[in-house]
PDB file of C-alpha atoms and ligand atoms in Angstrom:
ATOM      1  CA  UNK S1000     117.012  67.205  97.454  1.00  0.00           C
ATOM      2  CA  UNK S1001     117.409  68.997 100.531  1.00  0.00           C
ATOM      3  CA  UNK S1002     114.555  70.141 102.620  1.00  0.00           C
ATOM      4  CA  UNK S1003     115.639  73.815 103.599  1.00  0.00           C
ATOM      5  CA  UNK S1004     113.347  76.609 101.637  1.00  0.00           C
ATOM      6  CA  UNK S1005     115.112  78.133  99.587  1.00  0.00           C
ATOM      7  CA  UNK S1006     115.838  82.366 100.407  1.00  0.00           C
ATOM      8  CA  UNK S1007     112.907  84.314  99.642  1.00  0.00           C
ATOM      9  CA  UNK S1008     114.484  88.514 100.999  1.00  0.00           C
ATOM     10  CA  UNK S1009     111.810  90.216 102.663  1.00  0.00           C
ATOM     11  CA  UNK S1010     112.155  93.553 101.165  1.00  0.00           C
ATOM     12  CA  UNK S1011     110.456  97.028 102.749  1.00  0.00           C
ATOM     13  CA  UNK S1012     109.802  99.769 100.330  1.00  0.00           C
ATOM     14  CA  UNK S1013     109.273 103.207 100.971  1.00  0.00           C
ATOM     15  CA  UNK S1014     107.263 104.938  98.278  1.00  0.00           C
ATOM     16  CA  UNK S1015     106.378 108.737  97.621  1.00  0.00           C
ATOM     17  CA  UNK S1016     102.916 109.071  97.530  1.00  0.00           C
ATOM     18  CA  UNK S1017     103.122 111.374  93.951  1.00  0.00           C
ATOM     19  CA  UNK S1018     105.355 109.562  91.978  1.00  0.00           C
ATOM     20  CA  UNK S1019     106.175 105.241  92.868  1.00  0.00           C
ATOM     21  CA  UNK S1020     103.567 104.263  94.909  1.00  0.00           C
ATOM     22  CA  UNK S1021     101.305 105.961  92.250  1.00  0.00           C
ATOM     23  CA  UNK S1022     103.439 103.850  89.870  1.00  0.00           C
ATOM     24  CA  UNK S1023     103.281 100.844  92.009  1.00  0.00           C
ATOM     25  CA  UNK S1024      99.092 101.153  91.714  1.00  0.00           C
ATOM     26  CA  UNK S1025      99.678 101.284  88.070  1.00  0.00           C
ATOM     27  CA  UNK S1026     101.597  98.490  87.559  1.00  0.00           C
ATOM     28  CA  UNK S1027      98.715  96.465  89.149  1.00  0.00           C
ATOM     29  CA  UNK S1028      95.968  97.637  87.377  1.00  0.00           C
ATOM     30  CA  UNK S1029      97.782  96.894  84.558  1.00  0.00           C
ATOM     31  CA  UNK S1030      98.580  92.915  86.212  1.00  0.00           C
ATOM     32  CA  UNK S1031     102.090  93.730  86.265  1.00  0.00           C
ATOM     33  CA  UNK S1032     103.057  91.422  88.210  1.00  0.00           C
ATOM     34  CA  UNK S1033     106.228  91.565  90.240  1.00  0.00           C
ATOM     35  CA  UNK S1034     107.883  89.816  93.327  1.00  0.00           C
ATOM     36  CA  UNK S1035     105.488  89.165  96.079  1.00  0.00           C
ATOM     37  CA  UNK S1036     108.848  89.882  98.299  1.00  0.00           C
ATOM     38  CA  UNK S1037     108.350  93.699  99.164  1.00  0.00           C
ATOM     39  CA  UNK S1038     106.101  95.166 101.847  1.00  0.00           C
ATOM     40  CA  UNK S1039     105.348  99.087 100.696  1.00  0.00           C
ATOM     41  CA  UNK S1040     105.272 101.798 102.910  1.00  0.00           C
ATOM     42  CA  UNK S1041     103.557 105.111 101.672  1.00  0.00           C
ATOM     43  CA  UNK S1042     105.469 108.564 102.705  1.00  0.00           C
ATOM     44  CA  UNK S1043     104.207 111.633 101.346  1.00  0.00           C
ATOM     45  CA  UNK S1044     108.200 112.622  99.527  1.00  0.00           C
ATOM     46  CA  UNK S1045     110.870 110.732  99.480  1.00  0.00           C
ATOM     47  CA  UNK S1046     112.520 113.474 101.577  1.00  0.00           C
ATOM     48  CA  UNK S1047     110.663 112.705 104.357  1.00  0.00           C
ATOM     49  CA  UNK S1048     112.458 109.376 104.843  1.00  0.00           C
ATOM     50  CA  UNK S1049     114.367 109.287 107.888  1.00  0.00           C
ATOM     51  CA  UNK S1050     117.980 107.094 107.845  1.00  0.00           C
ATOM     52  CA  UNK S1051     116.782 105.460 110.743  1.00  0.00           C
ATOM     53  CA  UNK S1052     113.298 104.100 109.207  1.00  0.00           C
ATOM     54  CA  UNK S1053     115.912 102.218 106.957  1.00  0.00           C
ATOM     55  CA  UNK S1054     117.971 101.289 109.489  1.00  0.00           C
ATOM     56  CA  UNK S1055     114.976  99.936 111.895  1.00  0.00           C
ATOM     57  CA  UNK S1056     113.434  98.434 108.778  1.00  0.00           C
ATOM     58  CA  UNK S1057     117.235  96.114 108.610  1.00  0.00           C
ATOM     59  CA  UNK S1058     116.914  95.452 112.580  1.00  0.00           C
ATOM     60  CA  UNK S1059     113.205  94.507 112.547  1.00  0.00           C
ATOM     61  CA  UNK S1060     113.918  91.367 109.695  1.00  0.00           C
ATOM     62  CA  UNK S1061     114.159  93.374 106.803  1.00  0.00           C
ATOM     63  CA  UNK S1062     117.102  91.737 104.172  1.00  0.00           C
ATOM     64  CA  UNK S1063     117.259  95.292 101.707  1.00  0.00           C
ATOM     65  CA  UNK S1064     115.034  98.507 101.714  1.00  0.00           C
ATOM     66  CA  UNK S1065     114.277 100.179  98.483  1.00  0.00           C
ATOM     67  CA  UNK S1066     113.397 104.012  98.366  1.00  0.00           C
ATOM     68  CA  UNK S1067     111.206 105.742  95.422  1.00  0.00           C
ATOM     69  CA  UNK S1068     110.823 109.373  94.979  1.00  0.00           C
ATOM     70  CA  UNK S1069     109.972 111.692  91.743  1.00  0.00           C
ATOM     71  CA  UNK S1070     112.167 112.347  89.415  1.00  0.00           C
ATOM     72  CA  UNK S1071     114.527 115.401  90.214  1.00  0.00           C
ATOM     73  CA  UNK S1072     112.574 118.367  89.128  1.00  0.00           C
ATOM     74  CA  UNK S1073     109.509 117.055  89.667  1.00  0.00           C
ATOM     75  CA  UNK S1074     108.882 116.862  93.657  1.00  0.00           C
ATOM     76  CA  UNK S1075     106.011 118.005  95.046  1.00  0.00           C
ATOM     77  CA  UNK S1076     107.674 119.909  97.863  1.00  0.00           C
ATOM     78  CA  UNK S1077     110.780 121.308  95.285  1.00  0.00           C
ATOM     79  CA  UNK S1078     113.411 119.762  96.776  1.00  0.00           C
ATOM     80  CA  UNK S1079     112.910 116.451  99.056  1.00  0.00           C
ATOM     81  CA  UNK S1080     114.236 114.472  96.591  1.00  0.00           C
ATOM     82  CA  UNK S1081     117.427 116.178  96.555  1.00  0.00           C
ATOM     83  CA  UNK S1082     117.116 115.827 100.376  1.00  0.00           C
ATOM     84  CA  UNK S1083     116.887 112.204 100.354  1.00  0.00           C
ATOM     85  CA  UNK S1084     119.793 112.001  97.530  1.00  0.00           C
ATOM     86  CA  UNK S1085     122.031 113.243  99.785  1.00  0.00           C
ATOM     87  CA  UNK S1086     121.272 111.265 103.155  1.00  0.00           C
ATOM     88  CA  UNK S1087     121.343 108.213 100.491  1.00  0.00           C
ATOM     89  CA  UNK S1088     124.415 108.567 100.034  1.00  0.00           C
ATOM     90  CA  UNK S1089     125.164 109.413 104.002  1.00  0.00           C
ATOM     91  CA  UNK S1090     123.078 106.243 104.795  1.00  0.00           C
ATOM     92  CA  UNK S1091     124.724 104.178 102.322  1.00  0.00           C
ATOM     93  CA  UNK S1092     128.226 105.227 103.981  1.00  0.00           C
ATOM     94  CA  UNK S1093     127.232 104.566 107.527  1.00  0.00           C
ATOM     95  CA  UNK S1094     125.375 100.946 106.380  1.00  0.00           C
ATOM     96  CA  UNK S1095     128.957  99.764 105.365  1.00  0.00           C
ATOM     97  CA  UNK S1096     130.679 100.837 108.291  1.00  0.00           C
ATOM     98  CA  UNK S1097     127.475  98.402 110.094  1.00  0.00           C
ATOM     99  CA  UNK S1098     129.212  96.047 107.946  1.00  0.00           C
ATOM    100  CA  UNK S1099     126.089  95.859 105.815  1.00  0.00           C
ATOM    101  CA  UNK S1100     126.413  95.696 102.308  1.00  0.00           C
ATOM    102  CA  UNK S1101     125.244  98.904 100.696  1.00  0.00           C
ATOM    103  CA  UNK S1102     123.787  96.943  97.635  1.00  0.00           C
ATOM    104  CA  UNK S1103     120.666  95.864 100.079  1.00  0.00           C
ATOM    105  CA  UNK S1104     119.420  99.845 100.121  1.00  0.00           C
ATOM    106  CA  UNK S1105     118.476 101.364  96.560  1.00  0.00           C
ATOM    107  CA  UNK S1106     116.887 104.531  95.432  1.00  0.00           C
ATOM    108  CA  UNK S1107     115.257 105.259  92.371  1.00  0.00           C
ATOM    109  CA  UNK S1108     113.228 108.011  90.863  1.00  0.00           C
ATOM    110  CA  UNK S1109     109.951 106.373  89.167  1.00  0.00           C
ATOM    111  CA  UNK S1110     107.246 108.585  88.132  1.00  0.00           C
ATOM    112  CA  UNK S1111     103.591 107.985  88.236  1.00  0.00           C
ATOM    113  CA  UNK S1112     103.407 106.570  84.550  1.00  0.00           C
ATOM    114  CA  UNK S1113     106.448 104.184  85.277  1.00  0.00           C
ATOM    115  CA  UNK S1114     104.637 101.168  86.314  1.00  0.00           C
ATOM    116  CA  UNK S1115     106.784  98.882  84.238  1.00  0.00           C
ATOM    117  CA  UNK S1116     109.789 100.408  86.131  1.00  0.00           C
ATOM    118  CA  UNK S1117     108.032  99.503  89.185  1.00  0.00           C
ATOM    119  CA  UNK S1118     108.278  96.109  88.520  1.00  0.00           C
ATOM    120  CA  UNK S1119     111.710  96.181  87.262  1.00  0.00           C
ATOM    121  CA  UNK S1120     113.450  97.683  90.105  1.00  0.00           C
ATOM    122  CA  UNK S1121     111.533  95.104  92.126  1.00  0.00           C
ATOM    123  CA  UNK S1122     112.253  92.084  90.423  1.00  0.00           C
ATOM    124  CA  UNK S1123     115.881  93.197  89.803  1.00  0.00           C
ATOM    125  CA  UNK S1124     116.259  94.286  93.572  1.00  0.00           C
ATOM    126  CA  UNK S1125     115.059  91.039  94.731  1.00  0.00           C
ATOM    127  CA  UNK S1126     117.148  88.670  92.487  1.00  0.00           C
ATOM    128  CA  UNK S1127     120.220  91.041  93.933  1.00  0.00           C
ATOM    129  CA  UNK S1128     119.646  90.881  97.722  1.00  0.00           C
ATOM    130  CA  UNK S1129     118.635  86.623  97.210  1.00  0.00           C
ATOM    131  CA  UNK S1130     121.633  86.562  96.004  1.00  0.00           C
ATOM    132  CA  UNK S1131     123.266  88.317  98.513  1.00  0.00           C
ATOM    133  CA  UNK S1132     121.722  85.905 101.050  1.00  0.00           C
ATOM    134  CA  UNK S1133     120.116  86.701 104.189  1.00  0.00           C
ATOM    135  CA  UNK S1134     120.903  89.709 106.041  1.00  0.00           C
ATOM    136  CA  UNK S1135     122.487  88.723 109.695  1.00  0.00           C
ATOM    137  CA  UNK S1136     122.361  91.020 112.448  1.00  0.00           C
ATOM    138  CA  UNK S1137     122.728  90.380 116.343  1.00  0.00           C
ATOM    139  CA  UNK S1138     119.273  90.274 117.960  1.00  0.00           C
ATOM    140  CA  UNK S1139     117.089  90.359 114.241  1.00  0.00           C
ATOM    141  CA  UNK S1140     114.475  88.483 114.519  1.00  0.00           C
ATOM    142  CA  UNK S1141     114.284  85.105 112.903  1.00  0.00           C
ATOM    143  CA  UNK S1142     111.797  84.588 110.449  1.00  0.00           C
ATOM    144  CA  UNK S1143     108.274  83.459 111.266  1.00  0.00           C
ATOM    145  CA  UNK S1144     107.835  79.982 110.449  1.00  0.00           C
ATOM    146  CA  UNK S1145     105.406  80.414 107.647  1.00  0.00           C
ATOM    147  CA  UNK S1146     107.389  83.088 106.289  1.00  0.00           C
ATOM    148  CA  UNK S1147     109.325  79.967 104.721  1.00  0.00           C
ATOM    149  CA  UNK S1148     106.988  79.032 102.533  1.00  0.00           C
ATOM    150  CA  UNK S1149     107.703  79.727  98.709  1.00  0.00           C
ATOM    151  CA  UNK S1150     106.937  82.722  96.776  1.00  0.00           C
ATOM    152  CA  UNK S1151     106.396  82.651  93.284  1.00  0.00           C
ATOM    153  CA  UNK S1152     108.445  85.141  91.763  1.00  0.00           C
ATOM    154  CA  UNK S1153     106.848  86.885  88.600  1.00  0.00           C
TER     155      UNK S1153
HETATM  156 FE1  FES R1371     107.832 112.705  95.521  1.00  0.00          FE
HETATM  157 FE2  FES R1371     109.074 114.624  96.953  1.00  0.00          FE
HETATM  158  S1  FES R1371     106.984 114.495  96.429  1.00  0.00           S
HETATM  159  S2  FES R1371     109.898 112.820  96.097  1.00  0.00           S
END
């Protein structure tokens, strides 16, 4: 048996305030439990998310980023969703030419009701980038020792 942990990602998620992190609130009042593996960030609309938060986010020891916003239609400021679809895909272009696969970045549009989707995407996003391994750039920091120890995924 060897004695290296095994890969836990360490995932940052940016949530709209209206819609997923709402959601995300849900899903643990309602002990939905989901992997421990993702750090949320609150933004007010998912249009407010800058490229580069992603891309510092990947630098600073991230291993994938997931993005939440309202369903289109439903943004609280008309359009920032549409905003952020577009730079998605912009971002997404740019991460490969990194030489980062674009699977570790993921957007999805989960309402305030959707708890259960909450911990879906989360679950499923963090089986994908484990198996996608760690994410190795020049000058990321390593992890911090304790960071090793297990997580209990749900
Ligand atoms: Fe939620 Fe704009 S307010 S995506």
């Amino acid at each position: 048996m060897s004695d290296t942990p095994a890969f836990e990602p360490r995932i940052v998620a940016f949530f709209c305030n209206w819609c997923t992190y709402t959601a995300a609130d849900l899903a643990g009042t309602a002990r939905l439990t989901y992997a421990p593996n993702v750090r949320v960030v609150r933004i007010m609309c998912s249009g407010r998310l800058d490229p580069q938060f992603v891309v510092t986010a990947l630098r600073q020891g991230a291993d994938g980023v997931l993005i939440g916003g309202c369903h289109p239609g439903d943004c609280h400021y008309q359009e920032g969703n549409y905003k952020m679809l577009r730079r998605f895909h912009l971002l997404k272009r740019m991460l490969k030419q990194f030489g980062i696969d674009d699977q570790r970045v993921r957007l999805e549009w989960i309402s305030a009701s959707e708890g259960d989707k909450v911990q879906r995407v989360i679950n499923e996003m963090v089986a994908q980038v484990r198996d996608l391994g760690p994410l190795a750039l020049v000058g990321k920091p390593t992890p911090h020792p304790d960071a090793s120890e297990k997580h209990a995924a749900a």
